[in-house]
Amino acid sequence: MTWSILADVVMPPPTGYEICRRVKRSDRPVPVLLLAGTFERFDSELARTCGADGHLVKPFESTTLIEH
């Protein structure tokens, strides 16, 4: 089984960016996809520096999630 994490960029601390940073610094990093709402600010530079494997904008089709 392959694990991955979906983390919303806008949530009470820790934010999705911080969760991603912590996961990627861990001894066993897994893929992290960041989620952002249509009207939420998404910081692509911060996503890159924290090591995110990609991002999705909500709402999205479930097939889009499977493709990532």
CSV table of N, CA and C in Angstrom, one decimal:
chain,number,residue,atom,x,y,z
A,1,MET,N,0.8,-1.2,0.0
A,1,MET,CA,0.0,0.0,0.0
A,1,MET,C,0.9,1.2,0.0
A,2,THR,N,0.5,2.2,-0.9
A,2,THR,CA,1.3,3.4,-0.9
A,2,THR,C,0.5,4.5,-0.2
A,3,TRP,N,1.1,5.2,0.7
A,3,TRP,CA,0.5,6.3,1.4
A,3,TRP,C,0.8,7.6,0.8
A,4,SER,N,-0.1,8.5,0.9
A,4,SER,CA,0.1,10.0,0.6
A,4,SER,C,-0.7,10.8,1.5
A,5,ILE,N,-0.4,12.1,1.6
A,5,ILE,CA,-1.1,13.0,2.4
A,5,ILE,C,-1.7,14.1,1.6
A,6,LEU,N,-3.0,14.4,2.0
A,6,LEU,CA,-3.7,15.5,1.4
A,6,LEU,C,-3.8,16.6,2.5
A,7,ALA,N,-3.3,17.7,2.3
A,7,ALA,CA,-3.3,18.8,3.4
A,7,ALA,C,-3.8,20.1,2.8
A,8,ASP,N,-4.8,20.6,3.5
A,8,ASP,CA,-5.4,21.9,3.0
A,8,ASP,C,-4.4,23.0,3.5
A,9,VAL,N,-4.2,23.9,2.5
A,9,VAL,CA,-3.2,25.0,2.8
A,9,VAL,C,-3.8,26.0,3.8
A,10,VAL,N,-5.1,26.1,3.9
A,10,VAL,CA,-5.8,27.1,4.8
A,10,VAL,C,-6.5,26.3,5.9
A,11,MET,N,-5.8,26.1,7.0
A,11,MET,CA,-6.5,25.5,8.2
A,11,MET,C,-5.7,26.0,9.4
A,12,PRO,N,-6.3,25.8,10.6
A,12,PRO,CA,-5.6,26.2,11.8
A,12,PRO,C,-4.3,25.6,11.9
A,13,PRO,N,-3.3,26.3,12.5
A,13,PRO,CA,-2.0,25.8,12.6
A,13,PRO,C,-2.0,24.3,13.1
A,14,PRO,N,-1.2,23.5,12.5
A,14,PRO,CA,-0.2,23.8,11.4
A,14,PRO,C,-1.0,23.8,10.1
A,15,THR,N,-0.5,24.7,9.2
A,15,THR,CA,-1.1,24.8,7.9
A,15,THR,C,-0.7,23.6,7.0
A,16,GLY,N,-1.3,23.5,5.9
A,16,GLY,CA,-0.8,22.4,5.0
A,16,GLY,C,0.6,22.5,4.6
A,17,TYR,N,1.1,23.7,4.4
A,17,TYR,CA,2.5,23.9,4.0
A,17,TYR,C,3.4,23.4,5.2
A,18,GLU,N,3.0,23.7,6.4
A,18,GLU,CA,3.9,23.2,7.5
A,18,GLU,C,3.8,21.7,7.7
A,19,ILE,N,2.6,21.1,7.5
A,19,ILE,CA,2.5,19.7,7.5
A,19,ILE,C,3.4,19.1,6.5
A,20,CYS,N,3.4,19.6,5.3
A,20,CYS,CA,4.2,19.1,4.2
A,20,CYS,C,5.7,19.2,4.6
A,21,ARG,N,6.1,20.3,5.1
A,21,ARG,CA,7.5,20.5,5.5
A,21,ARG,C,7.9,19.5,6.5
A,22,ARG,N,7.1,19.2,7.5
A,22,ARG,CA,7.4,18.2,8.6
A,22,ARG,C,7.5,16.8,8.0
A,23,VAL,N,6.5,16.5,7.1
A,23,VAL,CA,6.5,15.2,6.5
A,23,VAL,C,7.8,15.0,5.7
A,24,LYS,N,8.1,15.9,4.9
A,24,LYS,CA,9.3,15.8,4.0
A,24,LYS,C,10.6,15.8,4.7
A,25,ARG,N,10.7,16.3,5.9
A,25,ARG,CA,11.9,16.3,6.8
A,25,ARG,C,12.0,15.0,7.6
A,26,SER,N,10.9,14.2,7.6
A,26,SER,CA,10.9,13.0,8.5
A,26,SER,C,11.8,11.9,7.9
A,27,ASP,N,12.0,10.9,8.7
A,27,ASP,CA,12.8,9.7,8.2
A,27,ASP,C,12.1,8.9,7.1
A,28,ARG,N,10.8,9.1,7.0
A,28,ARG,CA,10.0,8.3,6.0
A,28,ARG,C,9.0,9.2,5.3
A,29,PRO,N,9.6,10.1,4.4
A,29,PRO,CA,8.7,11.0,3.7
A,29,PRO,C,7.8,10.3,2.8
A,30,VAL,N,6.6,10.8,2.6
A,30,VAL,CA,5.6,10.3,1.6
A,30,VAL,C,5.2,11.4,0.7
A,31,PRO,N,4.5,11.1,-0.4
A,31,PRO,CA,4.0,12.2,-1.2
A,31,PRO,C,3.0,13.1,-0.5
A,32,VAL,N,3.0,14.4,-0.8
A,32,VAL,CA,2.1,15.3,-0.2
A,32,VAL,C,1.5,16.2,-1.3
A,33,LEU,N,0.1,16.2,-1.3
A,33,LEU,CA,-0.6,17.0,-2.2
A,33,LEU,C,-1.3,18.1,-1.4
A,34,LEU,N,-1.1,19.3,-1.8
A,34,LEU,CA,-1.7,20.4,-1.1
A,34,LEU,C,-3.0,20.8,-1.7
A,35,LEU,N,-4.0,21.1,-0.9
A,35,LEU,CA,-5.4,21.5,-1.4
A,35,LEU,C,-5.6,22.9,-1.2
A,36,ALA,N,-6.2,23.6,-2.2
A,36,ALA,CA,-6.5,25.0,-2.0
A,36,ALA,C,-7.9,25.2,-2.6
A,37,GLY,N,-8.7,26.1,-2.0
A,37,GLY,CA,-10.0,26.4,-2.5
A,37,GLY,C,-9.9,27.4,-3.7
A,38,THR,N,-10.9,27.4,-4.4
A,38,THR,CA,-11.0,28.3,-5.6
A,38,THR,C,-10.6,29.7,-5.3
A,39,PHE,N,-11.1,30.2,-4.1
A,39,PHE,CA,-10.9,31.6,-3.8
A,39,PHE,C,-9.8,31.8,-2.7
A,40,GLU,N,-9.1,30.8,-2.4
A,40,GLU,CA,-8.0,30.8,-1.4
A,40,GLU,C,-6.7,31.1,-2.1
A,41,ARG,N,-5.8,31.9,-1.5
A,41,ARG,CA,-4.5,32.2,-2.1
A,41,ARG,C,-3.6,30.9,-2.0
A,42,PHE,N,-3.1,30.5,-3.1
A,42,PHE,CA,-2.1,29.4,-3.1
A,42,PHE,C,-0.8,29.9,-3.4
A,43,ASP,N,0.2,29.7,-2.6
A,43,ASP,CA,1.6,30.2,-2.7
A,43,ASP,C,2.4,29.1,-3.3
A,44,SER,N,2.6,29.1,-4.7
A,44,SER,CA,3.3,28.1,-5.4
A,44,SER,C,4.8,28.0,-4.9
A,45,GLU,N,5.4,29.2,-4.6
A,45,GLU,CA,6.8,29.2,-4.2
A,45,GLU,C,6.9,28.5,-2.8
A,46,LEU,N,6.0,28.8,-1.9
A,46,LEU,CA,6.1,28.1,-0.6
A,46,LEU,C,5.8,26.6,-0.7
A,47,ALA,N,4.9,26.2,-1.6
A,47,ALA,CA,4.7,24.8,-1.9
A,47,ALA,C,5.9,24.1,-2.4
A,48,ARG,N,6.6,24.8,-3.3
A,48,ARG,CA,7.9,24.2,-3.8
A,48,ARG,C,8.9,24.1,-2.7
A,49,THR,N,9.1,25.1,-1.9
A,49,THR,CA,10.1,25.1,-0.9
A,49,THR,C,9.8,24.1,0.2
A,50,CYS,N,8.6,23.8,0.5
A,50,CYS,CA,8.3,22.9,1.5
A,50,CYS,C,8.3,21.4,1.0
A,51,GLY,N,8.4,21.3,-0.3
A,51,GLY,CA,8.6,19.9,-0.9
A,51,GLY,C,7.3,19.3,-1.4
A,52,ALA,N,6.2,20.0,-1.6
A,52,ALA,CA,5.0,19.5,-2.0
A,52,ALA,C,5.2,18.7,-3.4
A,53,ASP,N,4.4,17.6,-3.5
A,53,ASP,CA,4.5,16.9,-4.8
A,53,ASP,C,3.5,17.4,-5.8
A,54,GLY,N,2.6,18.3,-5.4
A,54,GLY,CA,1.6,18.8,-6.3
A,54,GLY,C,0.6,19.5,-5.5
A,55,HIS,N,-0.4,20.0,-6.2
A,55,HIS,CA,-1.6,20.7,-5.6
A,55,HIS,C,-2.8,20.5,-6.4
A,56,LEU,N,-3.9,20.6,-5.7
A,56,LEU,CA,-5.2,20.6,-6.4
A,56,LEU,C,-6.1,21.7,-5.9
A,57,VAL,N,-6.9,22.3,-6.8
A,57,VAL,CA,-7.8,23.3,-6.4
A,57,VAL,C,-9.2,22.8,-6.3
A,58,LYS,N,-9.8,23.0,-5.1
A,58,LYS,CA,-11.2,22.5,-4.8
A,58,LYS,C,-12.2,23.4,-5.5
A,59,PRO,N,-13.3,22.9,-5.9
A,59,PRO,CA,-13.6,21.5,-6.0
A,59,PRO,C,-12.9,20.9,-7.1
A,60,PHE,N,-12.7,19.6,-7.1
A,60,PHE,CA,-12.1,18.8,-8.1
A,60,PHE,C,-12.8,17.5,-8.3
A,61,GLU,N,-12.7,16.9,-9.4
A,61,GLU,CA,-13.3,15.6,-9.7
A,61,GLU,C,-12.4,14.5,-9.1
A,62,SER,N,-13.0,13.5,-8.6
A,62,SER,CA,-12.2,12.4,-8.0
A,62,SER,C,-11.2,11.8,-8.9
A,63,THR,N,-11.5,11.8,-10.2
A,63,THR,CA,-10.6,11.2,-11.2
A,63,THR,C,-9.3,12.1,-11.2
A,64,THR,N,-9.4,13.4,-11.0
A,64,THR,CA,-8.3,14.3,-11.0
A,64,THR,C,-7.3,13.9,-9.8
A,65,LEU,N,-7.9,13.5,-8.7
A,65,LEU,CA,-7.1,13.1,-7.5
A,65,LEU,C,-6.4,11.8,-7.9
A,66,ILE,N,-7.1,10.8,-8.5
A,66,ILE,CA,-6.5,9.6,-8.8
A,66,ILE,C,-5.3,9.7,-9.8
A,67,GLU,N,-5.4,10.7,-10.7
A,67,GLU,CA,-4.4,11.0,-11.7
A,67,GLU,C,-3.1,11.5,-11.0
A,68,HIS,N,-3.2,12.2,-9.9
A,68,HIS,CA,-2.1,12.7,-9.2
A,68,HIS,C,-1.5,11.6,-8.3
